[in-house]
PDB file of C-alpha atoms in Angstrom:
ATOM      1  CA  UNK A   1      69.428  14.702  28.574  1.00  0.00           C
ATOM      2  CA  UNK A   2      65.538  15.648  29.325  1.00  0.00           C
ATOM      3  CA  UNK A   3      65.106  16.892  25.750  1.00  0.00           C
ATOM      4  CA  UNK A   4      66.837  13.662  24.275  1.00  0.00           C
ATOM      5  CA  UNK A   5      64.651  11.420  26.452  1.00  0.00           C
ATOM      6  CA  UNK A   6      61.428  13.173  25.493  1.00  0.00           C
ATOM      7  CA  UNK A   7      62.273  12.640  21.740  1.00  0.00           C
ATOM      8  CA  UNK A   8      63.105   9.171  22.245  1.00  0.00           C
ATOM      9  CA  UNK A   9      59.948   8.343  24.011  1.00  0.00           C
ATOM     10  CA  UNK A  10      57.837  10.253  21.556  1.00  0.00           C
ATOM     11  CA  UNK A  11      59.448   8.329  18.851  1.00  0.00           C
ATOM     12  CA  UNK A  12      58.512   5.164  20.584  1.00  0.00           C
ATOM     13  CA  UNK A  13      54.914   5.733  21.190  1.00  0.00           C
ATOM     14  CA  UNK A  14      53.824   7.761  18.000  1.00  0.00           C
ATOM     15  CA  UNK A  15      53.302   6.042  14.694  1.00  0.00           C
ATOM     16  CA  UNK A  16      55.086   4.191  13.056  1.00  0.00           C
ATOM     17  CA  UNK A  17      57.352   3.747  15.997  1.00  0.00           C
ATOM     18  CA  UNK A  18      54.814   2.820  18.342  1.00  0.00           C
ATOM     19  CA  UNK A  19      53.345   0.288  15.890  1.00  0.00           C
ATOM     20  CA  UNK A  20      56.676  -1.173  15.477  1.00  0.00           C
ATOM     21  CA  UNK A  21      57.025  -1.621  19.385  1.00  0.00           C
ATOM     22  CA  UNK A  22      53.524  -3.322  19.506  1.00  0.00           C
ATOM     23  CA  UNK A  23      54.507  -5.665  16.632  1.00  0.00           C
ATOM     24  CA  UNK A  24      57.921  -6.528  18.104  1.00  0.00           C
ATOM     25  CA  UNK A  25      56.312  -7.279  21.562  1.00  0.00           C
ATOM     26  CA  UNK A  26      53.840  -9.381  19.947  1.00  0.00           C
ATOM     27  CA  UNK A  27      56.636 -11.436  18.219  1.00  0.00           C
ATOM     28  CA  UNK A  28      58.384 -11.850  21.460  1.00  0.00           C
ATOM     29  CA  UNK A  29      55.446 -13.114  23.159  1.00  0.00           C
ATOM     30  CA  UNK A  30      54.296 -15.379  20.321  1.00  0.00           C
ATOM     31  CA  UNK A  31      55.440 -18.738  21.877  1.00  0.00           C
ATOM     32  CA  UNK A  32      54.566 -18.022  25.460  1.00  0.00           C
ATOM     33  CA  UNK A  33      51.205 -16.066  25.175  1.00  0.00           C
ATOM     34  CA  UNK A  34      49.916 -16.598  21.765  1.00  0.00           C
ATOM     35  CA  UNK A  35      46.590 -14.927  22.470  1.00  0.00           C
ATOM     36  CA  UNK A  36      48.138 -11.629  23.958  1.00  0.00           C
ATOM     37  CA  UNK A  37      50.748 -11.762  20.953  1.00  0.00           C
ATOM     38  CA  UNK A  38      48.073 -11.944  18.446  1.00  0.00           C
ATOM     39  CA  UNK A  39      46.293  -8.903  20.042  1.00  0.00           C
ATOM     40  CA  UNK A  40      49.393  -6.872  19.987  1.00  0.00           C
ATOM     41  CA  UNK A  41      50.098  -7.698  16.206  1.00  0.00           C
ATOM     42  CA  UNK A  42      46.425  -7.003  15.234  1.00  0.00           C
ATOM     43  CA  UNK A  43      46.424  -3.722  17.171  1.00  0.00           C
ATOM     44  CA  UNK A  44      49.683  -2.731  15.406  1.00  0.00           C
ATOM     45  CA  UNK A  45      48.335  -3.611  12.030  1.00  0.00           C
ATOM     46  CA  UNK A  46      44.821  -1.922  12.322  1.00  0.00           C
ATOM     47  CA  UNK A  47      46.112   1.359  14.146  1.00  0.00           C
ATOM     48  CA  UNK A  48      48.727   1.720  11.405  1.00  0.00           C
ATOM     49  CA  UNK A  49      46.247   1.461   8.799  1.00  0.00           C
ATOM     50  CA  UNK A  50      43.805   3.806  10.446  1.00  0.00           C
ATOM     51  CA  UNK A  51      46.526   6.473  10.892  1.00  0.00           C
ATOM     52  CA  UNK A  52      47.442   6.151   7.330  1.00  0.00           C
ATOM     53  CA  UNK A  53      43.921   6.827   6.058  1.00  0.00           C
ATOM     54  CA  UNK A  54      43.359  10.377   4.735  1.00  0.00           C
ATOM     55  CA  UNK A  55      39.876  10.486   6.404  1.00  0.00           C
ATOM     56  CA  UNK A  56      41.390  10.118  10.157  1.00  0.00           C
ATOM     57  CA  UNK A  57      44.626  12.292   9.224  1.00  0.00           C
ATOM     58  CA  UNK A  58      42.596  15.032   8.225  1.00  0.00           C
ATOM     59  CA  UNK A  59      40.093  14.775  11.073  1.00  0.00           C
ATOM     60  CA  UNK A  60      42.805  14.498  13.752  1.00  0.00           C
ATOM     61  CA  UNK A  61      44.286  17.742  12.137  1.00  0.00           C
ATOM     62  CA  UNK A  62      41.041  19.670  12.142  1.00  0.00           C
ATOM     63  CA  UNK A  63      40.395  18.799  15.715  1.00  0.00           C
ATOM     64  CA  UNK A  64      43.628  20.889  16.876  1.00  0.00           C
ATOM     65  CA  UNK A  65      43.021  23.856  14.436  1.00  0.00           C
ATOM     66  CA  UNK A  66      40.299  25.658  16.563  1.00  0.00           C
ATOM     67  CA  UNK A  67      41.917  29.056  16.466  1.00  0.00           C
ATOM     68  CA  UNK A  68      40.072  31.345  13.971  1.00  0.00           C
ATOM     69  CA  UNK A  69      42.182  32.895  11.110  1.00  0.00           C
ATOM     70  CA  UNK A  70      43.211  36.455  11.236  1.00  0.00           C
ATOM     71  CA  UNK A  71      41.191  38.557   8.810  1.00  0.00           C
ATOM     72  CA  UNK A  72      43.263  40.195   6.184  1.00  0.00           C
ATOM     73  CA  UNK A  73      43.888  43.905   6.833  1.00  0.00           C
ATOM     74  CA  UNK A  74      42.653  43.735  10.290  1.00  0.00           C
ATOM     75  CA  UNK A  75      43.728  46.482  12.485  1.00  0.00           C
ATOM     76  CA  UNK A  76      46.405  46.132  15.021  1.00  0.00           C
ATOM     77  CA  UNK A  77      45.250  46.094  18.608  1.00  0.00           C
ATOM     78  CA  UNK A  78      46.646  48.864  20.701  1.00  0.00           C
ATOM     79  CA  UNK A  79      49.677  47.818  22.563  1.00  0.00           C
ATOM     80  CA  UNK A  80      50.876  45.203  20.258  1.00  0.00           C
ATOM     81  CA  UNK A  81      54.468  46.035  19.422  1.00  0.00           C
ATOM     82  CA  UNK A  82      56.042  43.013  17.436  1.00  0.00           C
ATOM     83  CA  UNK A  83      55.446  40.126  15.315  1.00  0.00           C
ATOM     84  CA  UNK A  84      56.750  36.858  16.720  1.00  0.00           C
ATOM     85  CA  UNK A  85      57.227  34.042  14.325  1.00  0.00           C
ATOM     86  CA  UNK A  86      58.411  30.489  15.584  1.00  0.00           C
ATOM     87  CA  UNK A  87      60.646  28.144  13.990  1.00  0.00           C
ATOM     88  CA  UNK A  88      59.331  25.037  12.759  1.00  0.00           C
ATOM     89  CA  UNK A  89      62.372  23.304  11.677  1.00  0.00           C
ATOM     90  CA  UNK A  90      65.398  23.215   9.324  1.00  0.00           C
ATOM     91  CA  UNK A  91      66.757  21.424   6.293  1.00  0.00           C
ATOM     92  CA  UNK A  92      70.379  20.625   6.498  1.00  0.00           C
ATOM     93  CA  UNK A  93      70.886  19.324   3.258  1.00  0.00           C
ATOM     94  CA  UNK A  94      70.327  22.305   0.730  1.00  0.00           C
ATOM     95  CA  UNK A  95      73.423  22.772  -1.166  1.00  0.00           C
ATOM     96  CA  UNK A  96      71.750  25.157  -3.578  1.00  0.00           C
ATOM     97  CA  UNK A  97      71.181  27.478  -0.498  1.00  0.00           C
ATOM     98  CA  UNK A  98      74.883  27.279   0.780  1.00  0.00           C
ATOM     99  CA  UNK A  99      74.252  24.108   2.752  1.00  0.00           C
ATOM    100  CA  UNK A 100      71.281  24.642   4.880  1.00  0.00           C
ATOM    101  CA  UNK A 101      67.984  26.633   4.946  1.00  0.00           C
ATOM    102  CA  UNK A 102      64.558  26.483   6.755  1.00  0.00           C
ATOM    103  CA  UNK A 103      62.313  23.678   6.539  1.00  0.00           C
ATOM    104  CA  UNK A 104      58.882  23.755   4.577  1.00  0.00           C
ATOM    105  CA  UNK A 105      56.952  24.125   7.673  1.00  0.00           C
ATOM    106  CA  UNK A 106      59.020  27.111   8.652  1.00  0.00           C
ATOM    107  CA  UNK A 107      58.800  28.673   5.176  1.00  0.00           C
ATOM    108  CA  UNK A 108      54.973  28.666   5.665  1.00  0.00           C
ATOM    109  CA  UNK A 109      55.424  30.694   8.914  1.00  0.00           C
ATOM    110  CA  UNK A 110      57.865  32.938   7.443  1.00  0.00           C
ATOM    111  CA  UNK A 111      55.826  33.797   4.298  1.00  0.00           C
ATOM    112  CA  UNK A 112      52.886  34.644   6.365  1.00  0.00           C
ATOM    113  CA  UNK A 113      54.894  36.688   8.921  1.00  0.00           C
ATOM    114  CA  UNK A 114      56.405  38.682   5.940  1.00  0.00           C
ATOM    115  CA  UNK A 115      52.856  39.530   4.679  1.00  0.00           C
ATOM    116  CA  UNK A 116      51.814  40.720   8.322  1.00  0.00           C
ATOM    117  CA  UNK A 117      54.998  42.755   8.657  1.00  0.00           C
ATOM    118  CA  UNK A 118      54.225  44.550   5.476  1.00  0.00           C
ATOM    119  CA  UNK A 119      50.468  45.024   6.418  1.00  0.00           C
ATOM    120  CA  UNK A 120      51.524  46.305   9.967  1.00  0.00           C
ATOM    121  CA  UNK A 121      54.694  47.887   9.770  1.00  0.00           C
ATOM    122  CA  UNK A 122      55.538  45.985  13.191  1.00  0.00           C
ATOM    123  CA  UNK A 123      59.207  44.775  13.932  1.00  0.00           C
ATOM    124  CA  UNK A 124      59.865  41.199  13.591  1.00  0.00           C
ATOM    125  CA  UNK A 125      61.237  38.682  16.041  1.00  0.00           C
ATOM    126  CA  UNK A 126      62.347  35.239  14.829  1.00  0.00           C
ATOM    127  CA  UNK A 127      62.677  32.417  17.512  1.00  0.00           C
ATOM    128  CA  UNK A 128      64.558  29.242  17.131  1.00  0.00           C
ATOM    129  CA  UNK A 129      67.857  27.864  18.367  1.00  0.00           C
ATOM    130  CA  UNK A 130      69.694  24.249  17.978  1.00  0.00           C
ATOM    131  CA  UNK A 131      67.883  21.282  19.388  1.00  0.00           C
ATOM    132  CA  UNK A 132      71.146  20.059  20.568  1.00  0.00           C
ATOM    133  CA  UNK A 133      74.211  21.982  21.431  1.00  0.00           C
ATOM    134  CA  UNK A 134      76.310  19.715  19.209  1.00  0.00           C
ATOM    135  CA  UNK A 135      74.203  20.228  16.256  1.00  0.00           C
ATOM    136  CA  UNK A 136      76.427  21.931  13.447  1.00  0.00           C
ATOM    137  CA  UNK A 137      75.435  25.154  11.522  1.00  0.00           C
ATOM    138  CA  UNK A 138      73.564  28.229  12.235  1.00  0.00           C
ATOM    139  CA  UNK A 139      70.903  28.647  14.793  1.00  0.00           C
ATOM    140  CA  UNK A 140      67.258  28.139  13.220  1.00  0.00           C
ATOM    141  CA  UNK A 141      66.691  31.772  13.916  1.00  0.00           C
ATOM    142  CA  UNK A 142      69.417  32.734  11.749  1.00  0.00           C
ATOM    143  CA  UNK A 143      68.102  31.052   8.891  1.00  0.00           C
ATOM    144  CA  UNK A 144      64.926  32.330   9.342  1.00  0.00           C
ATOM    145  CA  UNK A 145      66.093  35.784   9.420  1.00  0.00           C
ATOM    146  CA  UNK A 146      68.146  35.234   6.365  1.00  0.00           C
ATOM    147  CA  UNK A 147      65.139  33.983   4.386  1.00  0.00           C
ATOM    148  CA  UNK A 148      63.109  36.901   5.657  1.00  0.00           C
ATOM    149  CA  UNK A 149      65.509  39.577   4.561  1.00  0.00           C
ATOM    150  CA  UNK A 150      66.889  37.786   1.207  1.00  0.00           C
ATOM    151  CA  UNK A 151      63.839  36.375  -0.260  1.00  0.00           C
ATOM    152  CA  UNK A 152      60.888  38.420   1.211  1.00  0.00           C
ATOM    153  CA  UNK A 153      62.944  41.664   1.654  1.00  0.00           C
ATOM    154  CA  UNK A 154      61.537  42.119   5.182  1.00  0.00           C
ATOM    155  CA  UNK A 155      63.714  43.443   7.933  1.00  0.00           C
ATOM    156  CA  UNK A 156      64.261  41.347  11.084  1.00  0.00           C
ATOM    157  CA  UNK A 157      64.805  43.276  14.440  1.00  0.00           C
ATOM    158  CA  UNK A 158      65.340  40.438  16.884  1.00  0.00           C
ATOM    159  CA  UNK A 159      67.164  37.011  16.538  1.00  0.00           C
ATOM    160  CA  UNK A 160      66.250  34.583  19.580  1.00  0.00           C
ATOM    161  CA  UNK A 161      68.820  31.854  18.815  1.00  0.00           C
ATOM    162  CA  UNK A 162      68.760  29.896  22.332  1.00  0.00           C
ATOM    163  CA  UNK A 163      65.257  28.102  22.303  1.00  0.00           C
ATOM    164  CA  UNK A 164      64.986  24.468  21.771  1.00  0.00           C
ATOM    165  CA  UNK A 165      61.249  23.935  22.180  1.00  0.00           C
ATOM    166  CA  UNK A 166      58.039  26.076  22.429  1.00  0.00           C
ATOM    167  CA  UNK A 167      58.253  26.837  26.229  1.00  0.00           C
ATOM    168  CA  UNK A 168      61.923  28.220  25.592  1.00  0.00           C
ATOM    169  CA  UNK A 169      60.653  30.018  22.454  1.00  0.00           C
ATOM    170  CA  UNK A 170      58.279  32.091  24.869  1.00  0.00           C
ATOM    171  CA  UNK A 171      60.817  32.459  27.664  1.00  0.00           C
ATOM    172  CA  UNK A 172      63.736  33.885  25.587  1.00  0.00           C
ATOM    173  CA  UNK A 173      61.763  35.910  23.266  1.00  0.00           C
ATOM    174  CA  UNK A 174      59.790  37.540  26.190  1.00  0.00           C
ATOM    175  CA  UNK A 175      63.271  38.500  27.634  1.00  0.00           C
ATOM    176  CA  UNK A 176      64.245  40.351  24.264  1.00  0.00           C
ATOM    177  CA  UNK A 177      60.926  42.040  24.036  1.00  0.00           C
ATOM    178  CA  UNK A 178      60.838  43.245  27.678  1.00  0.00           C
ATOM    179  CA  UNK A 179      64.171  44.912  27.163  1.00  0.00           C
ATOM    180  CA  UNK A 180      62.367  47.180  24.673  1.00  0.00           C
ATOM    181  CA  UNK A 181      59.087  47.370  26.696  1.00  0.00           C
ATOM    182  CA  UNK A 182      57.039  45.457  24.171  1.00  0.00           C
ATOM    183  CA  UNK A 183      54.183  43.736  25.926  1.00  0.00           C
ATOM    184  CA  UNK A 184      51.889  42.591  23.229  1.00  0.00           C
ATOM    185  CA  UNK A 185      52.539  40.531  20.159  1.00  0.00           C
ATOM    186  CA  UNK A 186      51.152  39.081  17.083  1.00  0.00           C
ATOM    187  CA  UNK A 187      52.246  35.481  17.263  1.00  0.00           C
ATOM    188  CA  UNK A 188      52.665  33.450  14.023  1.00  0.00           C
ATOM    189  CA  UNK A 189      52.825  29.676  14.018  1.00  0.00           C
ATOM    190  CA  UNK A 190      50.830  26.436  12.557  1.00  0.00           C
ATOM    191  CA  UNK A 191      47.318  26.480  13.653  1.00  0.00           C
ATOM    192  CA  UNK A 192      47.584  23.098  15.242  1.00  0.00           C
ATOM    193  CA  UNK A 193      50.331  24.547  17.384  1.00  0.00           C
ATOM    194  CA  UNK A 194      48.907  27.913  18.193  1.00  0.00           C
ATOM    195  CA  UNK A 195      46.995  26.958  21.522  1.00  0.00           C
ATOM    196  CA  UNK A 196      50.097  25.626  23.061  1.00  0.00           C
ATOM    197  CA  UNK A 197      52.280  28.499  21.877  1.00  0.00           C
ATOM    198  CA  UNK A 198      49.709  31.118  23.013  1.00  0.00           C
ATOM    199  CA  UNK A 199      49.676  29.569  26.434  1.00  0.00           C
ATOM    200  CA  UNK A 200      53.195  29.534  26.853  1.00  0.00           C
ATOM    201  CA  UNK A 201      53.677  33.145  25.826  1.00  0.00           C
ATOM    202  CA  UNK A 202      50.825  34.319  28.210  1.00  0.00           C
ATOM    203  CA  UNK A 203      52.686  32.682  31.005  1.00  0.00           C
ATOM    204  CA  UNK A 204      55.650  35.046  30.191  1.00  0.00           C
ATOM    205  CA  UNK A 205      53.304  37.908  30.804  1.00  0.00           C
ATOM    206  CA  UNK A 206      52.774  38.717  26.966  1.00  0.00           C
ATOM    207  CA  UNK A 207      49.564  39.700  25.416  1.00  0.00           C
ATOM    208  CA  UNK A 208      49.103  37.601  22.667  1.00  0.00           C
ATOM    209  CA  UNK A 209      46.970  38.039  19.281  1.00  0.00           C
ATOM    210  CA  UNK A 210      47.204  34.836  17.325  1.00  0.00           C
ATOM    211  CA  UNK A 211      48.118  34.649  13.632  1.00  0.00           C
ATOM    212  CA  UNK A 212      47.600  31.167  12.886  1.00  0.00           C
ATOM    213  CA  UNK A 213      48.727  29.720   9.424  1.00  0.00           C
ATOM    214  CA  UNK A 214      49.581  26.307   7.780  1.00  0.00           C
ATOM    215  CA  UNK A 215      46.068  24.688   8.058  1.00  0.00           C
ATOM    216  CA  UNK A 216      45.493  21.169   6.930  1.00  0.00           C
ATOM    217  CA  UNK A 217      43.340  19.954   4.277  1.00  0.00           C
ATOM    218  CA  UNK A 218      40.026  18.806   5.997  1.00  0.00           C
ATOM    219  CA  UNK A 219      38.282  17.268   2.929  1.00  0.00           C
ATOM    220  CA  UNK A 220      39.224  13.725   2.277  1.00  0.00           C
ATOM    221  CA  UNK A 221      39.837  12.616  -1.249  1.00  0.00           C
ATOM    222  CA  UNK A 222      36.550  11.480  -3.086  1.00  0.00           C
ATOM    223  CA  UNK A 223      35.630   8.272  -4.541  1.00  0.00           C
ATOM    224  CA  UNK A 224      36.661   6.256  -1.450  1.00  0.00           C
ATOM    225  CA  UNK A 225      40.278   7.260  -1.813  1.00  0.00           C
ATOM    226  CA  UNK A 226      39.869   8.763   1.730  1.00  0.00           C
ATOM    227  CA  UNK A 227      40.078   5.252   3.026  1.00  0.00           C
ATOM    228  CA  UNK A 228      43.284   4.152   1.242  1.00  0.00           C
ATOM    229  CA  UNK A 229      46.516   4.371   3.139  1.00  0.00           C
ATOM    230  CA  UNK A 230      48.983   6.911   2.284  1.00  0.00           C
ATOM    231  CA  UNK A 231      52.351   8.221   3.526  1.00  0.00           C
ATOM    232  CA  UNK A 232      51.054  11.718   3.675  1.00  0.00           C
ATOM    233  CA  UNK A 233      48.062  10.772   5.769  1.00  0.00           C
ATOM    234  CA  UNK A 234      50.387   8.959   8.206  1.00  0.00           C
ATOM    235  CA  UNK A 235      52.443  11.961   8.621  1.00  0.00           C
ATOM    236  CA  UNK A 236      49.388  14.125   9.255  1.00  0.00           C
ATOM    237  CA  UNK A 237      48.127  11.726  11.968  1.00  0.00           C
ATOM    238  CA  UNK A 238      51.584  11.630  13.479  1.00  0.00           C
ATOM    239  CA  UNK A 239      51.958  15.401  13.566  1.00  0.00           C
ATOM    240  CA  UNK A 240      48.466  15.727  15.178  1.00  0.00           C
ATOM    241  CA  UNK A 241      49.219  13.028  17.720  1.00  0.00           C
ATOM    242  CA  UNK A 242      52.496  14.622  18.459  1.00  0.00           C
ATOM    243  CA  UNK A 243      50.713  17.908  19.212  1.00  0.00           C
ATOM    244  CA  UNK A 244      48.280  16.165  21.598  1.00  0.00           C
ATOM    245  CA  UNK A 245      51.167  14.550  23.267  1.00  0.00           C
ATOM    246  CA  UNK A 246      52.879  17.942  23.556  1.00  0.00           C
ATOM    247  CA  UNK A 247      49.787  19.588  25.240  1.00  0.00           C
ATOM    248  CA  UNK A 248      49.622  16.826  27.811  1.00  0.00           C
ATOM    249  CA  UNK A 249      53.516  17.059  28.594  1.00  0.00           C
ATOM    250  CA  UNK A 250      53.398  20.814  28.986  1.00  0.00           C
ATOM    251  CA  UNK A 251      50.697  20.791  31.479  1.00  0.00           C
ATOM    252  CA  UNK A 252      52.621  18.231  33.589  1.00  0.00           C
ATOM    253  CA  UNK A 253      55.977  19.867  32.904  1.00  0.00           C
ATOM    254  CA  UNK A 254      55.486  23.628  32.676  1.00  0.00           C
TER     255      UNK A 254
END
């Protein structure tokens, strides 16, 4: 229930849901408090436009991606015994893959994890379950393992199939690793997500070496196009704001 409520609240405060809530509130107040209603409608439109600009979307993304990239071929620190890659979503409408597969975001992480595995020889753990128990199909980790083995020819040692969020990724992965006395890991996730993920894995007593991937474009389109609204920029802004909200929530909840 908590997870469902969290997702509902998030959808209602982030764009474009938050903008729709502001606009709907403004319309409801129009006859009784026209000034307040007008302010709400104006804020709704202006913020929707702002979050749809590539200039702002790129800036918000860049503000989250402070973790430096791991240098190609960098030596593995002593005590690191596994690569852990976190799921980034699934695609349930993929008949060409038999019905379901990983999302584009997950694929970015898996590609980098496969490269790291070949480079280091470390065993791989993939982490991701079903968001809700009623969700049909395989756990996300099973789909991730299938992609790594079938498409990248990389073996997977552990499938962590119970987690529904980053905190559970860390908790359940740590349990699997502890059973084989692994205390240090290379962690693979998107650069914007990495600080929150590292914090959760360190809470479980693991030594974490971040291997961030999936960085956003920081350079806005030239010729004034960076100020024109686009759906891609709105997606980027929403993802960045979602991560900021997630960081605040995790400080309170976990």
